[in-house]
mmCIF file with all atom_site columns, C-alpha atoms in Angstrom:
data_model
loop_
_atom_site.group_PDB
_atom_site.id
_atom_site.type_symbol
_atom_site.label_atom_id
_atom_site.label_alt_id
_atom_site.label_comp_id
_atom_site.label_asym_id
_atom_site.label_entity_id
_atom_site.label_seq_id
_atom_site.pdbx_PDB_ins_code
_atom_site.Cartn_x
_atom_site.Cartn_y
_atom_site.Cartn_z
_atom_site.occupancy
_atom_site.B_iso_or_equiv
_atom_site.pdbx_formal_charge
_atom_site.auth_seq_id
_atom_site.auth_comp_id
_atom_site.auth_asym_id
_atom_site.auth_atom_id
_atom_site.pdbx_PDB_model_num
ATOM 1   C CA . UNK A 1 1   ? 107.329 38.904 17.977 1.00 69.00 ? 1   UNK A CA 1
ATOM 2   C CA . UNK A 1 2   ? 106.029 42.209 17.650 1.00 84.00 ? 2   UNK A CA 1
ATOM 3   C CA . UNK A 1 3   ? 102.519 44.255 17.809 1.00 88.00 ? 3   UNK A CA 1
ATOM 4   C CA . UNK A 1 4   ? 100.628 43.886 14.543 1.00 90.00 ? 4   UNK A CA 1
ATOM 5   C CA . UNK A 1 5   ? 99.506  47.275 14.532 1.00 92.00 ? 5   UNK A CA 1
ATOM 6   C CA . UNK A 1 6   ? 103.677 48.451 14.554 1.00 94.00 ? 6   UNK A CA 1
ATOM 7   C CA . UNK A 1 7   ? 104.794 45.347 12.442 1.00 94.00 ? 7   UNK A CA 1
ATOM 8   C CA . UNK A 1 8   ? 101.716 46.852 10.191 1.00 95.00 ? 8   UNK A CA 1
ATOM 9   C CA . UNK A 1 9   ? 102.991 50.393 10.282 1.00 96.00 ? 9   UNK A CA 1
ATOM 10  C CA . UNK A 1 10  ? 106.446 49.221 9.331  1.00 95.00 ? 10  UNK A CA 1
ATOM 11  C CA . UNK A 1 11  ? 105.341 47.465 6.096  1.00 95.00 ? 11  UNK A CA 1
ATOM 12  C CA . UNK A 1 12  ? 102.891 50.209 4.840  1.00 95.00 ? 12  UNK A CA 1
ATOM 13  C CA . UNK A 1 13  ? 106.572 52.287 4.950  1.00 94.00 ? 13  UNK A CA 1
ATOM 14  C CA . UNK A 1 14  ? 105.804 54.558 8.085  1.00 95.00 ? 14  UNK A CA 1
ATOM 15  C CA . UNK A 1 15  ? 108.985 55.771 9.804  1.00 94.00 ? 15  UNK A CA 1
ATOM 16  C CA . UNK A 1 16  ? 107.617 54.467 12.755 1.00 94.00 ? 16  UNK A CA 1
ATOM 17  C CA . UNK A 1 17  ? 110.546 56.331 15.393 1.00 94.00 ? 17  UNK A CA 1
ATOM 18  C CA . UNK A 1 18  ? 109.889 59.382 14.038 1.00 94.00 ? 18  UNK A CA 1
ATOM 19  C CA . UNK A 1 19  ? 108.150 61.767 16.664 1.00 95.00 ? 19  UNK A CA 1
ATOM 20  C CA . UNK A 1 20  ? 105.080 62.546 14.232 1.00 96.00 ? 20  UNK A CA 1
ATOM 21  C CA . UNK A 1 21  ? 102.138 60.059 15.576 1.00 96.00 ? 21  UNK A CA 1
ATOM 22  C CA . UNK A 1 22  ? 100.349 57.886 12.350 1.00 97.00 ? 22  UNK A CA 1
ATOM 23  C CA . UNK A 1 23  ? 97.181  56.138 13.320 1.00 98.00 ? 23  UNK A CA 1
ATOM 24  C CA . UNK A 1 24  ? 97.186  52.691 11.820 1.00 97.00 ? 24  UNK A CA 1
ATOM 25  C CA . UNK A 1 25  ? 94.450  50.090 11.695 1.00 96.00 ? 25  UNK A CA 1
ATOM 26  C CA . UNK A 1 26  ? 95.053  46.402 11.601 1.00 95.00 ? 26  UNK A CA 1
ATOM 27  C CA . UNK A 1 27  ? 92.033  45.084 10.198 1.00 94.00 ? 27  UNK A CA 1
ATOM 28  C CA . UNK A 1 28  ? 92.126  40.955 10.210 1.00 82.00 ? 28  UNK A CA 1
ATOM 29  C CA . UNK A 1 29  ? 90.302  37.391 10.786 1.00 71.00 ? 29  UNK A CA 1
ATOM 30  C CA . UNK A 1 30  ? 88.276  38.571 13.591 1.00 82.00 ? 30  UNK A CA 1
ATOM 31  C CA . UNK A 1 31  ? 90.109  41.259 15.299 1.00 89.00 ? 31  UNK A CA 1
ATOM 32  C CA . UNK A 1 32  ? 90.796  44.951 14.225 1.00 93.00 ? 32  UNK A CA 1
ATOM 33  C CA . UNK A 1 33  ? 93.886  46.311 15.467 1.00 95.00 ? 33  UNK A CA 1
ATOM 34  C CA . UNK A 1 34  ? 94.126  50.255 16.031 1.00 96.00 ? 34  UNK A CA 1
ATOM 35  C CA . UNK A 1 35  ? 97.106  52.022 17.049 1.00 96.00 ? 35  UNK A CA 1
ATOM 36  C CA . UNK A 1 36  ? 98.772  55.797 17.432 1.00 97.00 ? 36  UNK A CA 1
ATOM 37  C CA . UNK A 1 37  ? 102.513 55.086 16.636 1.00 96.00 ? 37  UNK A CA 1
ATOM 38  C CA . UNK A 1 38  ? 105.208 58.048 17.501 1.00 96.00 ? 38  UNK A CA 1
ATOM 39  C CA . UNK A 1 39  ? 109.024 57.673 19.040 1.00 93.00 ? 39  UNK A CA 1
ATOM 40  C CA . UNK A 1 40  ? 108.768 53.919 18.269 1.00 91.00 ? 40  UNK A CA 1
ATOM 41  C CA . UNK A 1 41  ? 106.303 53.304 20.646 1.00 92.00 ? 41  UNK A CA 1
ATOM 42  C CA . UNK A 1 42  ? 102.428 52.954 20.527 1.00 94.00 ? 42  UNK A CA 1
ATOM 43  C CA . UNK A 1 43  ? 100.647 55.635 22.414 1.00 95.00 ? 43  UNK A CA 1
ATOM 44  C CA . UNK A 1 44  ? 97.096  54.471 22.063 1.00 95.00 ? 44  UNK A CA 1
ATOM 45  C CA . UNK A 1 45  ? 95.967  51.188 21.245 1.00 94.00 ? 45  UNK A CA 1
ATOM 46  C CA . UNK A 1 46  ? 92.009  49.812 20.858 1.00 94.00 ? 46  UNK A CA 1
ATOM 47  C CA . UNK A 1 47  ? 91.135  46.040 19.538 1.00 93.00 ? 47  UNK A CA 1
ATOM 48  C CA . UNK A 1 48  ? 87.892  44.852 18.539 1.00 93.00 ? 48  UNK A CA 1
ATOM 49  C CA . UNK A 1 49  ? 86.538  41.763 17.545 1.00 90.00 ? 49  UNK A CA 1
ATOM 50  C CA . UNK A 1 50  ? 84.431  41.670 15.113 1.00 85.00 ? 50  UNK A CA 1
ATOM 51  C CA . UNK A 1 51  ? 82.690  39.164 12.983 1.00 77.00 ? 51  UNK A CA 1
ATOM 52  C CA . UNK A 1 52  ? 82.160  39.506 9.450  1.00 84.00 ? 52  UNK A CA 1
ATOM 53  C CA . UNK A 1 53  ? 81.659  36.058 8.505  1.00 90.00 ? 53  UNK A CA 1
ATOM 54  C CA . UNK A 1 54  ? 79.387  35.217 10.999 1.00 93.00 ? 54  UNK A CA 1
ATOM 55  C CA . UNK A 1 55  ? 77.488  38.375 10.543 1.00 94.00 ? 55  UNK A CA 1
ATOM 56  C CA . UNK A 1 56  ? 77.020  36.895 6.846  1.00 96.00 ? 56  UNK A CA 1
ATOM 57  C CA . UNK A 1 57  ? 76.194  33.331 7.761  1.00 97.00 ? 57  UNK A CA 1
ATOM 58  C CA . UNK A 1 58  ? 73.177  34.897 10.304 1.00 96.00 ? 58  UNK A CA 1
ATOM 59  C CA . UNK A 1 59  ? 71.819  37.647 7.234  1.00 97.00 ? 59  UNK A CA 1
ATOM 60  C CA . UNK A 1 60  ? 72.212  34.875 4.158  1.00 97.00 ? 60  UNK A CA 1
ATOM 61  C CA . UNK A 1 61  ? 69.842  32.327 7.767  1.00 97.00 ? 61  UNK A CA 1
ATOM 62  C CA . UNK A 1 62  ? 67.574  34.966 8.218  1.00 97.00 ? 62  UNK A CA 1
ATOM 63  C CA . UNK A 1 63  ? 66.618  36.949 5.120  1.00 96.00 ? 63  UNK A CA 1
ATOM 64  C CA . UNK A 1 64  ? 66.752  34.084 2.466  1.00 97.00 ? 64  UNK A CA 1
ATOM 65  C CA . UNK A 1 65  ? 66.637  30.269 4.755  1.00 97.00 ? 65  UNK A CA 1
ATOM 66  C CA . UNK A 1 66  ? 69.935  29.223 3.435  1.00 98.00 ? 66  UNK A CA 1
ATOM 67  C CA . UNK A 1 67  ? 72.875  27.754 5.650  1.00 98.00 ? 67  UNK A CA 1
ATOM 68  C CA . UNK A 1 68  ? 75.989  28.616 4.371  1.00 98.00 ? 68  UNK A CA 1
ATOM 69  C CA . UNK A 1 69  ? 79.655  27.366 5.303  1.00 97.00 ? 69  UNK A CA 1
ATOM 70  C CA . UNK A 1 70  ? 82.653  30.291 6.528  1.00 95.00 ? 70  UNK A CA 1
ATOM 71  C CA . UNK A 1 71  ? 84.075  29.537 3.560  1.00 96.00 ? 71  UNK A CA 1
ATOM 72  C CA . UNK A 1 72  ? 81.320  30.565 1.293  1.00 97.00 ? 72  UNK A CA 1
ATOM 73  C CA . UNK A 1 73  ? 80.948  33.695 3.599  1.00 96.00 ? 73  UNK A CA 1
ATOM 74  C CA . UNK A 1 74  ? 84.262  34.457 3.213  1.00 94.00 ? 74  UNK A CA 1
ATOM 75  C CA . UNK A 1 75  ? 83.902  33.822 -0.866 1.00 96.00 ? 75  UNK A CA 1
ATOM 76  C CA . UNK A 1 76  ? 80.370  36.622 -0.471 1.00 97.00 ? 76  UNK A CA 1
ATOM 77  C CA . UNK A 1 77  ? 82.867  38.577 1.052  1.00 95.00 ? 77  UNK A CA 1
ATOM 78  C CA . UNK A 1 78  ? 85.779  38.758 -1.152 1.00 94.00 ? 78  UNK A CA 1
ATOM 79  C CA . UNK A 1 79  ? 83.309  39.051 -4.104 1.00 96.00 ? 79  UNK A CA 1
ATOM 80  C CA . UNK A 1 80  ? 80.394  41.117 -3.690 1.00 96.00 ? 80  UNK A CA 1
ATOM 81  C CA . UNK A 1 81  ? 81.502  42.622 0.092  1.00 95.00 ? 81  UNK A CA 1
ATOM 82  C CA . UNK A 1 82  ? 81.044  46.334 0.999  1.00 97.00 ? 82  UNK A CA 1
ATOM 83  C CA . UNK A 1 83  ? 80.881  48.667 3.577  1.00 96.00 ? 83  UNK A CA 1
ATOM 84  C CA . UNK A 1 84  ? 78.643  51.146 2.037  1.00 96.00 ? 84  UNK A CA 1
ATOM 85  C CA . UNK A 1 85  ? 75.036  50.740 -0.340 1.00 95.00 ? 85  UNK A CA 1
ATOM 86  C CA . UNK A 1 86  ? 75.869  53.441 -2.623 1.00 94.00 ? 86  UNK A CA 1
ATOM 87  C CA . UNK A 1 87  ? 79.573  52.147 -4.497 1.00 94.00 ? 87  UNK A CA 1
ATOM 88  C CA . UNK A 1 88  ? 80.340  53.938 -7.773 1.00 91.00 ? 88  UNK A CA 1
ATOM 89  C CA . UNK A 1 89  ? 81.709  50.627 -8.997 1.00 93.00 ? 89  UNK A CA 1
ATOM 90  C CA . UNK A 1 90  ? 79.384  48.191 -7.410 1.00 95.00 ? 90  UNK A CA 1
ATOM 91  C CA . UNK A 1 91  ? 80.154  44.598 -7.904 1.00 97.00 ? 91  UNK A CA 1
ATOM 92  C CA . UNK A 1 92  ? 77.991  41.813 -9.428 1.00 97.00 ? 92  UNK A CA 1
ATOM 93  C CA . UNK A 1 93  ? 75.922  40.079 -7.835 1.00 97.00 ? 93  UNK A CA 1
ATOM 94  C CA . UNK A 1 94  ? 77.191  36.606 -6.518 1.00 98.00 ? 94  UNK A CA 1
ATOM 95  C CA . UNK A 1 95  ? 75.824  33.035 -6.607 1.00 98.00 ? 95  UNK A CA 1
ATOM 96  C CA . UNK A 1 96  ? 75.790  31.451 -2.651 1.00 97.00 ? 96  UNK A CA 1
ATOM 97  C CA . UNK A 1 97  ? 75.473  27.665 -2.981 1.00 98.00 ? 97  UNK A CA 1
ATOM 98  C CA . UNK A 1 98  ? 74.508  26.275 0.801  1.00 98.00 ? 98  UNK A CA 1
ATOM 99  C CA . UNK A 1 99  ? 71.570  23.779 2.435  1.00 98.00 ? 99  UNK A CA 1
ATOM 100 C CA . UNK A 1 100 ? 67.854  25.235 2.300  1.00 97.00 ? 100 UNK A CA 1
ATOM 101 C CA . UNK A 1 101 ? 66.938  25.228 5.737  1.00 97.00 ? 101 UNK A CA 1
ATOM 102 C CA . UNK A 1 102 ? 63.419  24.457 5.036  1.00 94.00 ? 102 UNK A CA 1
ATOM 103 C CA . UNK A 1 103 ? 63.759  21.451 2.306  1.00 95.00 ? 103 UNK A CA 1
ATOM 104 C CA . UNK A 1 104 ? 67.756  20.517 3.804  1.00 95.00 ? 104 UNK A CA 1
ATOM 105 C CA . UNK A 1 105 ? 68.844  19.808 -0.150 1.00 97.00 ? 105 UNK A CA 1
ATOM 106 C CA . UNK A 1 106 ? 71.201  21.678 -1.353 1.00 97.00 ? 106 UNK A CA 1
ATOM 107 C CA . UNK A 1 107 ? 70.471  25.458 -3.296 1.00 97.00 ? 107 UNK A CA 1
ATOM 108 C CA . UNK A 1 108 ? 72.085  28.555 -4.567 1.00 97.00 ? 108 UNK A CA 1
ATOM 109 C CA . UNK A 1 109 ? 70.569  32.281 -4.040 1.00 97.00 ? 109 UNK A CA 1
ATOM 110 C CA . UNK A 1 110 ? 72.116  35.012 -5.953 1.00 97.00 ? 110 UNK A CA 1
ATOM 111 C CA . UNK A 1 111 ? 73.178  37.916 -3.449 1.00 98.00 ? 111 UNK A CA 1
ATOM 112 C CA . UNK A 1 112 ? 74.421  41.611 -4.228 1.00 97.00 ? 112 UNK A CA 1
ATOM 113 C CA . UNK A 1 113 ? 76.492  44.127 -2.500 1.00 97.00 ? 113 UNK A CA 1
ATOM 114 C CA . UNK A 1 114 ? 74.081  45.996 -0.667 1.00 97.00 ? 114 UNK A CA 1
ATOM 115 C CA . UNK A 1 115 ? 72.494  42.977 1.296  1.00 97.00 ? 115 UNK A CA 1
ATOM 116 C CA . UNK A 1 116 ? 76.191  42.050 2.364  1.00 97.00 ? 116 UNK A CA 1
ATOM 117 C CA . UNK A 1 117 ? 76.810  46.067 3.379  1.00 97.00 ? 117 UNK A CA 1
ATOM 118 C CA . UNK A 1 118 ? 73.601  45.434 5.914  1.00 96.00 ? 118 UNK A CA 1
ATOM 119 C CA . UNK A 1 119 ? 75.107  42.570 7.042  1.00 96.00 ? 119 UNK A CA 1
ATOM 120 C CA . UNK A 1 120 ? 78.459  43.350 7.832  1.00 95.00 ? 120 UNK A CA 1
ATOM 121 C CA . UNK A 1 121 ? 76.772  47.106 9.332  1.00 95.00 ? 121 UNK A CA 1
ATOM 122 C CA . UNK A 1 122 ? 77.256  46.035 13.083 1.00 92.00 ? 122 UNK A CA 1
ATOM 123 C CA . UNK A 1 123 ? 81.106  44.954 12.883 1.00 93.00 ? 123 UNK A CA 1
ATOM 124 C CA . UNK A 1 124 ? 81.791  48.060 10.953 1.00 95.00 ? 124 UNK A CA 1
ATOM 125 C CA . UNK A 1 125 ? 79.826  50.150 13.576 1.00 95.00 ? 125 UNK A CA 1
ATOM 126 C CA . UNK A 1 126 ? 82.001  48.409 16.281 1.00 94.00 ? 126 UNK A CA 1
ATOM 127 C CA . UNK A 1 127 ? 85.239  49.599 14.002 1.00 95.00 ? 127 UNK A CA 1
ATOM 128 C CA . UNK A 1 128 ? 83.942  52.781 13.877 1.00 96.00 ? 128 UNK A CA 1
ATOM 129 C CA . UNK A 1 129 ? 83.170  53.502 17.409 1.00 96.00 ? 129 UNK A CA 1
ATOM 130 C CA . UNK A 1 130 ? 86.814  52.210 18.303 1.00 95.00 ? 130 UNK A CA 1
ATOM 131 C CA . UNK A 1 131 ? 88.545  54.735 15.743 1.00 97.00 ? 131 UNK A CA 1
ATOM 132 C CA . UNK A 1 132 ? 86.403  57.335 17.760 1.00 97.00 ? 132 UNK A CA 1
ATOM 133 C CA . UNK A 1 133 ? 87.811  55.736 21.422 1.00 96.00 ? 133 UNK A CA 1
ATOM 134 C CA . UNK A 1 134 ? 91.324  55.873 20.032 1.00 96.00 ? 134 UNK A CA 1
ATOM 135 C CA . UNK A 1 135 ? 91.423  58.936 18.534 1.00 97.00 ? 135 UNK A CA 1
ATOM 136 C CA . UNK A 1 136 ? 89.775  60.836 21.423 1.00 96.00 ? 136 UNK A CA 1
ATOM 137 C CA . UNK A 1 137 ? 92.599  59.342 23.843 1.00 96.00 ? 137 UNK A CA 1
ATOM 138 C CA . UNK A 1 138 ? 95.040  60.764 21.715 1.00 96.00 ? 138 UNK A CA 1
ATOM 139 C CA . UNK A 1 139 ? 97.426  63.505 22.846 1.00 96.00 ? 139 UNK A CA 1
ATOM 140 C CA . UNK A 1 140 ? 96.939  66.513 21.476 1.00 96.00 ? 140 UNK A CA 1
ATOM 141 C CA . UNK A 1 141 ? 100.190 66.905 19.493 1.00 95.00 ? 141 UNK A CA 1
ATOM 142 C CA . UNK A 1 142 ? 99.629  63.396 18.342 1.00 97.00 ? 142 UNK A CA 1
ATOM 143 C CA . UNK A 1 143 ? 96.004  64.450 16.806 1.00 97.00 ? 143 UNK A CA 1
ATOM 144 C CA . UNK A 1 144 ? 97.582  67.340 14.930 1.00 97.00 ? 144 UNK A CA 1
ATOM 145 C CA . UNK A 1 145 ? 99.695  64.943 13.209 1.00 97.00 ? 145 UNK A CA 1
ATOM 146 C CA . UNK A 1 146 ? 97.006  62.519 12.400 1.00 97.00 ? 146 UNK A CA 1
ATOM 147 C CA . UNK A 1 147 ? 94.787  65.520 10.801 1.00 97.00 ? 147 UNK A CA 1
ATOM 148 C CA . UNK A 1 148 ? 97.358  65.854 8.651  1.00 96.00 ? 148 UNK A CA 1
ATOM 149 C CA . UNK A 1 149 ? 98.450  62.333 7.716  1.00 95.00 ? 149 UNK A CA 1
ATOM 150 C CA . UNK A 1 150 ? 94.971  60.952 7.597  1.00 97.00 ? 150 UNK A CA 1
ATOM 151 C CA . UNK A 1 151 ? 94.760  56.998 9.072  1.00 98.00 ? 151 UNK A CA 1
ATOM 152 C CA . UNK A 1 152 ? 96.217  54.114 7.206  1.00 97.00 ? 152 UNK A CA 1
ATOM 153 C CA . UNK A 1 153 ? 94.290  50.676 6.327  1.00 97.00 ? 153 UNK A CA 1
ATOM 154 C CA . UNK A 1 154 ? 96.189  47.339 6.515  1.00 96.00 ? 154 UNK A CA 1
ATOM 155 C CA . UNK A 1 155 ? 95.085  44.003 6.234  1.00 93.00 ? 155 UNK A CA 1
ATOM 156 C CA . UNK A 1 156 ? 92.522  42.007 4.757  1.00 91.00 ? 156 UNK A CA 1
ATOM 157 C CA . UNK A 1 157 ? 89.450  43.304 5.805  1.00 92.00 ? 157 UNK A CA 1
ATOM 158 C CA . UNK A 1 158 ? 91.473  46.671 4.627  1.00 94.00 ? 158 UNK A CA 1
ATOM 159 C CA . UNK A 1 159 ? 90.153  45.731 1.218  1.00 94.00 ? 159 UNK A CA 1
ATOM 160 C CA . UNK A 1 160 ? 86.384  45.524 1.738  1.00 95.00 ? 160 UNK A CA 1
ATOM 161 C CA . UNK A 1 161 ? 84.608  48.185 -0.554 1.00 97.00 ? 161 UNK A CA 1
ATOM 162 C CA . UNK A 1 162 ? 83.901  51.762 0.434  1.00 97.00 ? 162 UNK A CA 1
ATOM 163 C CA . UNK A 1 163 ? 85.692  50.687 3.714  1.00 97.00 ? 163 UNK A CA 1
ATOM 164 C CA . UNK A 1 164 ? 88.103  53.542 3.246  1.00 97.00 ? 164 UNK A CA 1
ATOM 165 C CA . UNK A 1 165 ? 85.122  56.564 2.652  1.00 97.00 ? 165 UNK A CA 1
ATOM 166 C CA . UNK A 1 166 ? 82.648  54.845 5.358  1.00 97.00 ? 166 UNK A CA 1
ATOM 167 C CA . UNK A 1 167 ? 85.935  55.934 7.726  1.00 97.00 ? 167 UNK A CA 1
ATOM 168 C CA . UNK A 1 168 ? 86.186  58.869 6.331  1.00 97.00 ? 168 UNK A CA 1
ATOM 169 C CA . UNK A 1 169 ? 83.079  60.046 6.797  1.00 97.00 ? 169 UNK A CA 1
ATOM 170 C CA . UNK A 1 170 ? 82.537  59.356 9.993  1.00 97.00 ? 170 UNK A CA 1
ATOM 171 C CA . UNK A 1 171 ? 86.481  60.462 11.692 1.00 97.00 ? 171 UNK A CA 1
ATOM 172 C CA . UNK A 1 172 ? 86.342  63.345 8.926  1.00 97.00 ? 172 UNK A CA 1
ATOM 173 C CA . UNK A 1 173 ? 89.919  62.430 8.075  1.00 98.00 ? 173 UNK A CA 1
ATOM 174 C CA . UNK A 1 174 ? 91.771  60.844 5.144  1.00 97.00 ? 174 UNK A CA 1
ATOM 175 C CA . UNK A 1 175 ? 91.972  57.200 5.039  1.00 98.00 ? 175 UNK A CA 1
ATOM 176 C CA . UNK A 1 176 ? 94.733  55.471 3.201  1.00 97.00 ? 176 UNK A CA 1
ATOM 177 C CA . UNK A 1 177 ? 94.535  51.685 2.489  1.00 96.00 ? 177 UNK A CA 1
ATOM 178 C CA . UNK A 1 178 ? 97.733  50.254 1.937  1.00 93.00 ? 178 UNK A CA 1
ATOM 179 C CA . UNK A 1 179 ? 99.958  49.435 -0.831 1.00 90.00 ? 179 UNK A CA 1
ATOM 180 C CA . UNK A 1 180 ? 99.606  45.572 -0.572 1.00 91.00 ? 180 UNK A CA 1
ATOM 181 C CA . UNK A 1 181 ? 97.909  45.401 2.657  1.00 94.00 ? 181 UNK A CA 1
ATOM 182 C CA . UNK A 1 182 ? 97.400  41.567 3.427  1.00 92.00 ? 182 UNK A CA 1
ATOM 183 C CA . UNK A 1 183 ? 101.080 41.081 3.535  1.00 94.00 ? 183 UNK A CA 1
ATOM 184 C CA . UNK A 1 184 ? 101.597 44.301 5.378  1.00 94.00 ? 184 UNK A CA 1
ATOM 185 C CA . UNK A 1 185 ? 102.112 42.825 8.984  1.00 93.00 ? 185 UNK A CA 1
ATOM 186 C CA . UNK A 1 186 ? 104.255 40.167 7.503  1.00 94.00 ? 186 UNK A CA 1
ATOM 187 C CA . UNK A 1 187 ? 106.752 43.047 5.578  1.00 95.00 ? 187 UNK A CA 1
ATOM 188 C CA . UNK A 1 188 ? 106.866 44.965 8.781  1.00 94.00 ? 188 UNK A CA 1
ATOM 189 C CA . UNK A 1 189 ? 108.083 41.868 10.982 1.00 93.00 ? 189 UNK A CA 1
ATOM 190 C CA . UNK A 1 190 ? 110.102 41.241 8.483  1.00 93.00 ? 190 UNK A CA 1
ATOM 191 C CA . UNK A 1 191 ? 111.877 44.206 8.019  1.00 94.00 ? 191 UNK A CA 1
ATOM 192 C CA . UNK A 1 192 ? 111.825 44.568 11.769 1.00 91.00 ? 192 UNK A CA 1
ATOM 193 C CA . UNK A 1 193 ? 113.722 41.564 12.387 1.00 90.00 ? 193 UNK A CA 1
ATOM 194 C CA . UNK A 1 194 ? 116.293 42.474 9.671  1.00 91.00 ? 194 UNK A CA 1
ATOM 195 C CA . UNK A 1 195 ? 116.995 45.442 11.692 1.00 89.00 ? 195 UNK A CA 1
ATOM 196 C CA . UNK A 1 196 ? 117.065 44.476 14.838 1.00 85.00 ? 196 UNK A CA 1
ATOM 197 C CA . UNK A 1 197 ? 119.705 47.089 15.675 1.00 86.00 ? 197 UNK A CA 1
ATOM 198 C CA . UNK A 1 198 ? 117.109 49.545 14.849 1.00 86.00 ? 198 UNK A CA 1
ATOM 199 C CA . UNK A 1 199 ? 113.991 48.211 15.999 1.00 81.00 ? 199 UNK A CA 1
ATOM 200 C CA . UNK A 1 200 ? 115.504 46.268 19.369 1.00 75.00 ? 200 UNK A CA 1
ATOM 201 C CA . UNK A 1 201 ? 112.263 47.775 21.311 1.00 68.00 ? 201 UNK A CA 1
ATOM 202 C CA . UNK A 1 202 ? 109.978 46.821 19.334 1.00 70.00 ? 202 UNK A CA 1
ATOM 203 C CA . UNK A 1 203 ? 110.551 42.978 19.771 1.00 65.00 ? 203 UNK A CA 1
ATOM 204 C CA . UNK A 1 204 ? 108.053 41.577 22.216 1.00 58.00 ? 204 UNK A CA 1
#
């Protein structure tokens, strides 16, 4: 029904037809969404796909012989997940259960954040690299804004530790993860569809 990158920007509370441009990034299952919003419309828009659970499935394979479901990846992920090795509130380390691919019975290998922040390194280099594409097709005008605003985080993968400062660092800009973000996309269509006599563009 609508972009999720706009339907995103909607439910983080961005007065989206305003002529200021906000950069927001849509980070889900698989695909990260990134978007300069001004006048209602989008005015640059990048997607990657990127693959965090996989990337977790190959690192807990390689570095300790253990096959591990998505689901357990996703549970690594949720638990002991970051983007960065050096967290000032690092989580504990987390128990993987899974089939040791050597023997084929069943084990459990204790894992911390810092392995998973290697592992997830190439999907959050692909992130990364898109910010860069999107914000260098910016308009001008549109940048200006976004210096001062910073760039907003939505969605699940939104949530992943020291997401927020890895961005920073490397765009030089705030970052802003959102109030609620896994049910930001949802709000926004929500509130969207509400107001249709407000938002009657933005409906695909």
């Amino acid at each position: 029904m609508i972009h999720e990158p706009m339907a995103a920007a909607i439910g983080i509370g961005i007065d989206v037809l305003d002529a200021n441009g906000n950069m927001v990034i849509d980070i889900g299952g698989g695909t990260s969404e990134i978007a300069v919003i001004a006048l209602g419309g989008i005015v640059t828009q990048k997607s990657v796909k990127t693959a965090g659970d996989d990337d977790i499935i190959e690192y807990m394979r390689k570095k300790h012989n253990i096959s591990i479901s998505e689901s357990m990846a996703e549970d690594i992920k949720i638990n002991c997940g970051a983007a960065i090795e050096d967290l000032e509130n690092p989580p504990e380390d987390y128990e993987a259960f899974g089939r040791d691919l050597l023997q084929g019975i069943p084990i459990s290998v204790k894992v911390n954040f810092r392995e998973i922040a290697q592992a997830l390194n190439a999907s959050i280099t692909k992130i990364e690299a898109a910010v860069i594409n999107a914000l260098e097709a910016t308009p001008p005008a549109l940048s200006a804004d976004i210096f001062k605003t910073g760039i907003y985080l939505a969605g699940g993968g939104s949530l992943l530790r020291g997401l927020d400062k890895r961005l920073q660092k490397k765009t030089k800009l705030k970052v802003h993860v959102a109030e609620d973000p896994l049910r930001a996309v949802a709000r926004g269509t929500s509130i969207a569809l509400k107001n249709f006599d407000k938002f009657p563009f933005l409906i695909k």
